Short mmCIF file of C-alpha atoms in Angstrom, two decimals:
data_model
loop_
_atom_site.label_atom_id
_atom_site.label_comp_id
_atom_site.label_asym_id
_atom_site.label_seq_id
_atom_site.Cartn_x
_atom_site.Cartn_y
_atom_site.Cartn_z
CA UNK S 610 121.76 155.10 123.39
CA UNK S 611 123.87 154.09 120.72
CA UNK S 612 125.73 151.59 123.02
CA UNK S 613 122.47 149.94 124.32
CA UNK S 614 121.53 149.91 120.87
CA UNK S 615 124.72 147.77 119.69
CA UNK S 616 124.61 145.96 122.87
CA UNK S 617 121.05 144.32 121.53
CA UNK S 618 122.41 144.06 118.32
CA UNK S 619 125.43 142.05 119.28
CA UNK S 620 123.41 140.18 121.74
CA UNK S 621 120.88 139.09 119.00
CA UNK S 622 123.62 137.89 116.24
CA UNK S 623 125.18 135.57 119.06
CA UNK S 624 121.94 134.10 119.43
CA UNK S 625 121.20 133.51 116.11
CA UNK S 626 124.58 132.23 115.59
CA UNK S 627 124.27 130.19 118.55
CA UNK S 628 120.89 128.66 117.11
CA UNK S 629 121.90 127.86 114.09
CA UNK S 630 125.10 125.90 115.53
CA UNK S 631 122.66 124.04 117.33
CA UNK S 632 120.58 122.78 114.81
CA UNK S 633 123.31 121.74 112.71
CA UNK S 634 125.00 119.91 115.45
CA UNK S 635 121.67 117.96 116.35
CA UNK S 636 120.79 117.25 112.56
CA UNK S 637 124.70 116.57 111.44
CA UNK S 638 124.08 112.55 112.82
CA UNK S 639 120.94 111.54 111.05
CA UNK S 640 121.50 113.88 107.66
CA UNK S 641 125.33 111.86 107.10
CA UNK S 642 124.88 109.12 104.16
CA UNK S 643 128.57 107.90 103.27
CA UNK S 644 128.38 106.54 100.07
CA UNK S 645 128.56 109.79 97.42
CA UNK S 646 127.48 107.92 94.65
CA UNK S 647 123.95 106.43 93.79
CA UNK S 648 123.65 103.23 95.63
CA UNK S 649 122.91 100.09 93.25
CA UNK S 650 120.44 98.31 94.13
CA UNK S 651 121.87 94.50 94.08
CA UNK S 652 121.03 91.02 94.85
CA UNK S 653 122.09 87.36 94.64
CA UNK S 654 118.56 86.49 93.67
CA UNK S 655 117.80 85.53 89.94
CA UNK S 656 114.82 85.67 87.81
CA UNK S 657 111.58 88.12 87.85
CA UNK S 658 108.60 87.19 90.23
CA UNK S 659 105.09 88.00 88.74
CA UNK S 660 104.20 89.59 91.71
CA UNK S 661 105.54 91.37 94.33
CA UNK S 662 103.43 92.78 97.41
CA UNK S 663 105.88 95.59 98.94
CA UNK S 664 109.34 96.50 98.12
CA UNK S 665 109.31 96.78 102.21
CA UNK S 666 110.53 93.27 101.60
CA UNK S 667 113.54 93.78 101.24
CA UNK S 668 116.59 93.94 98.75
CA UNK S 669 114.79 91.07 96.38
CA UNK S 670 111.79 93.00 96.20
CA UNK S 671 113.57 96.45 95.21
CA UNK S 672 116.07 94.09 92.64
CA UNK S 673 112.85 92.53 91.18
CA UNK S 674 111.04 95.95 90.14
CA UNK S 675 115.03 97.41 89.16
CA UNK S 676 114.81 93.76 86.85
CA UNK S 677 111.41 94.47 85.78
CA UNK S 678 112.01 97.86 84.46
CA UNK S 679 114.58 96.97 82.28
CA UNK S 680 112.91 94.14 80.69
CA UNK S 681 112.79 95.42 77.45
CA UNK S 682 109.75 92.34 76.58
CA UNK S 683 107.88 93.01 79.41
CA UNK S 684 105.61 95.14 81.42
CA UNK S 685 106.49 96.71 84.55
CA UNK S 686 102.58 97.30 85.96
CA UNK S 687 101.71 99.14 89.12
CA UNK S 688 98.23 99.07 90.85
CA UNK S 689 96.54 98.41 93.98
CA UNK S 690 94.08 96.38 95.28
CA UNK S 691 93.26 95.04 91.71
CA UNK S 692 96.60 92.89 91.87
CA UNK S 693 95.52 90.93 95.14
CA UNK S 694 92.38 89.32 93.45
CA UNK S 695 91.74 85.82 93.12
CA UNK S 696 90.06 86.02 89.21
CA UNK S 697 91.57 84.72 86.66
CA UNK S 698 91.71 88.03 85.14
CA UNK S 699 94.48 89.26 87.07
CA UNK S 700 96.57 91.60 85.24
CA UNK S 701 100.19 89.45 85.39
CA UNK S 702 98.35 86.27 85.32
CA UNK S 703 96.10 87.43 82.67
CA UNK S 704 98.03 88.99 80.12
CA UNK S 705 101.15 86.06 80.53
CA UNK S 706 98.74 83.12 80.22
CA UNK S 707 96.61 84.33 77.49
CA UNK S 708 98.60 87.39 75.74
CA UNK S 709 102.18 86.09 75.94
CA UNK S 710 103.13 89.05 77.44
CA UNK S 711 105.21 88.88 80.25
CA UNK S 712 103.99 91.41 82.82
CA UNK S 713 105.66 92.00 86.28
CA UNK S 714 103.05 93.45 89.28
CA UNK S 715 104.12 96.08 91.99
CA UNK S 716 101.04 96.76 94.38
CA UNK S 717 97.94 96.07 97.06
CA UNK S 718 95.46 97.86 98.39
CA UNK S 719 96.42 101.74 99.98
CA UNK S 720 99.09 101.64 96.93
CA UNK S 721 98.10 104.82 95.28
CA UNK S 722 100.07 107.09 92.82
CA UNK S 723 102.75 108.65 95.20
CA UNK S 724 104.33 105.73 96.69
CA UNK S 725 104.42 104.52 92.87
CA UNK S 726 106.05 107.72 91.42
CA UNK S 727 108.42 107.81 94.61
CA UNK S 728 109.17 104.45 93.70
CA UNK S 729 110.06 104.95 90.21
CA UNK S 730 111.68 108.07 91.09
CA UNK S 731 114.74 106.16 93.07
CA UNK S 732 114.77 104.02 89.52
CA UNK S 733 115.23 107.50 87.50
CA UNK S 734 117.72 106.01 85.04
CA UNK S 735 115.44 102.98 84.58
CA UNK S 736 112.65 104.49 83.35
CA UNK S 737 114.14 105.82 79.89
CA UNK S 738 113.34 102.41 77.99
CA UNK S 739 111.07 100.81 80.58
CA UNK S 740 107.43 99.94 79.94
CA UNK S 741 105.21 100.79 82.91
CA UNK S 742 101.57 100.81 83.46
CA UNK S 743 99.43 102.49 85.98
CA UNK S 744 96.28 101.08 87.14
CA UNK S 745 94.47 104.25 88.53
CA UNK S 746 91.99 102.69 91.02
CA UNK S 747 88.21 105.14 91.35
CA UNK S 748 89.37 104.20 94.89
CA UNK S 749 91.80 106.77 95.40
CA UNK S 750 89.45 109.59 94.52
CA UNK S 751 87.36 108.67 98.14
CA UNK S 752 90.29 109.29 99.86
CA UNK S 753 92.81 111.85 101.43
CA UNK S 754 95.81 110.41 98.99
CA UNK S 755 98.78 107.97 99.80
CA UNK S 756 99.15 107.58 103.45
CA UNK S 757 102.37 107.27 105.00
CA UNK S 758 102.36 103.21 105.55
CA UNK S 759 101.91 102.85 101.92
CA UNK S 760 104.37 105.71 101.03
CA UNK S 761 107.44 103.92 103.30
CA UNK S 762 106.85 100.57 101.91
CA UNK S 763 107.39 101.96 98.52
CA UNK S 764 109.94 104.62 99.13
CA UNK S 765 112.06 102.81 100.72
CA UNK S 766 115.45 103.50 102.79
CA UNK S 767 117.82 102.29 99.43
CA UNK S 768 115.38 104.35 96.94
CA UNK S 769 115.15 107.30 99.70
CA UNK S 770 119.20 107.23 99.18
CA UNK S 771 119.44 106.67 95.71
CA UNK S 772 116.94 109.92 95.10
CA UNK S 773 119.36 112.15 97.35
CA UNK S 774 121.90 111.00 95.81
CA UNK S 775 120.98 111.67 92.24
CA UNK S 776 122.11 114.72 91.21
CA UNK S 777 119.70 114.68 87.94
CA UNK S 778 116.43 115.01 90.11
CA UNK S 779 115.75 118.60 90.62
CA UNK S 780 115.81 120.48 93.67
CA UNK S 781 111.91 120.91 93.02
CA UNK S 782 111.70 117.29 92.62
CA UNK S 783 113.33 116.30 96.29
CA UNK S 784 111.74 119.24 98.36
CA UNK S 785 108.19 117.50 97.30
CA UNK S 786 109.05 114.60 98.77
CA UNK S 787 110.04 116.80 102.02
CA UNK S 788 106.63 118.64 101.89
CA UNK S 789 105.30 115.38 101.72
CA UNK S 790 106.87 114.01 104.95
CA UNK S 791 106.83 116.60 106.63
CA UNK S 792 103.30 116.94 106.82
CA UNK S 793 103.06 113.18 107.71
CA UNK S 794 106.29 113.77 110.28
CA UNK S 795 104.21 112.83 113.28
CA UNK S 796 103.15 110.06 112.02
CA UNK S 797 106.61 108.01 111.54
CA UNK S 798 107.82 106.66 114.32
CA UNK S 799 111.26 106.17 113.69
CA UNK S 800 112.23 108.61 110.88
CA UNK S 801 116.17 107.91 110.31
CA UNK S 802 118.53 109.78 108.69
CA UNK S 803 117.29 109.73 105.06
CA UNK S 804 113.62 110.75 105.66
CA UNK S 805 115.06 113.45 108.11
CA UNK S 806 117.34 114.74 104.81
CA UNK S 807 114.32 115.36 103.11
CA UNK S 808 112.38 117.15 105.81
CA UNK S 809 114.77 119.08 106.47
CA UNK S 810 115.67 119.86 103.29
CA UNK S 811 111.93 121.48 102.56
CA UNK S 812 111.40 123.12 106.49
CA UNK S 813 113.87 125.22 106.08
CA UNK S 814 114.20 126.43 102.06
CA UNK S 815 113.65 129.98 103.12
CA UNK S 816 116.53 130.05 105.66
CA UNK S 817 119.62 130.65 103.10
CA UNK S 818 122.36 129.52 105.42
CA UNK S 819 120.51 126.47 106.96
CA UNK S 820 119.45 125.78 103.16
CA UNK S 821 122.63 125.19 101.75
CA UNK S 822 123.85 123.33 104.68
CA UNK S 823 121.15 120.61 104.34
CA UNK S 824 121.26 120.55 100.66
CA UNK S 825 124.55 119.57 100.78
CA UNK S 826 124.10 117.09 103.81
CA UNK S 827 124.40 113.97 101.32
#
């Protein structure tokens, strides 16, 4: 009895062992980011744009909000479909034309308050000094929150990095954004390494051993 007993046992703790190899060797390529510092965020372009659509652009768009928040006489604002009008009365226009107030704008429609604080989040040292404003839309309340297009054209790959990276946001801080991926996993096609990170880094925060090893997967 006692053999067939530790012949389970033995036969269990290889599998285990065996499984958790396996998920380390399949997650090892996509969770690798080389740089171990906070990536800067850098471009040849010069000058602030009033308005920019989605960082999705690109590098210029990301270096235009990183310029914006450290304008110490201006206005970093973030909205949504208020900043695509045609008035007269929109904000940046607005408020530079008739206020002297230089304001910088960050939004469209389907914008809504995660992709903005996952934004900002990737700008943590930014923010000390910075003067943002929120335009909280009655939108938003009709819906089921920031969808995942909208999220990943605001959290983009260099911000996704530069929150990993950053050993000042909390633990807390970086398994949220995993929660919220992961519950929007199926609906990114192409996830790459960084959004896997995160993921990963909330799915399996009650498996000690698998914890570690993805927390430290930078």
């Amino acid at each position: 009895m006692r053999n067939l007993v530790k012949y389970h046992f033995t036969a269990l703790l290889l599998a285990c062992v065996v499984s958790v190899g396996t998920i380390i060797f399949l997650t090892q390529t996509v969770l690798r980011i080389e740089n171990p510092k906070v990536k800067t965020i850098s471009s040849t372009k010069t000058g602030l744009d009033a308005y920019t659509y989605t960082l999705k652009d690109g590098v210029n768009a990301e270096h235009n909000l990183y310029l914006s928040l450290i304008e110490k006489n201006g206005v970093t604002l973030l909205g949504s479909s208020e900043l695509t009008s045609k008035s007269e009365y929109i904000p940046h226009v607005f408020a530079t034309n008739n206020l002297n107030l230089r304001v910088n704008s960050f939004g469209h429609a389907y914008i809504q308050s995660y992709a903005m604080y996952s934004a900002l989040l990737g700008f943590r040292n930014e923010l000390k000094n910075a003067n943002i404003c929120i335009i909280v839309s009655p939108g938003w309340f009709d819906t089921d929150g920031t969808n995942i297009e909208a999220f990943l054209e605001f959290a983009t790959p260099n911000l996704l990095e530069r929150i990993i990276k950053d050993e000042d946001i909390t633990l807390a801080e970086k398994r949220g954004v995993g929660d919220y991926l992961h519950r929007n996993k199926f609906l990114i096609a192409s996830p790459g390494r960084r959004i896997n990170y995160f993921i990963n880094l909330f799915e399996y925060q009650d498996f000690p051993i698998l914890n570690d090893y993805f927390k430290n997967r930078k």
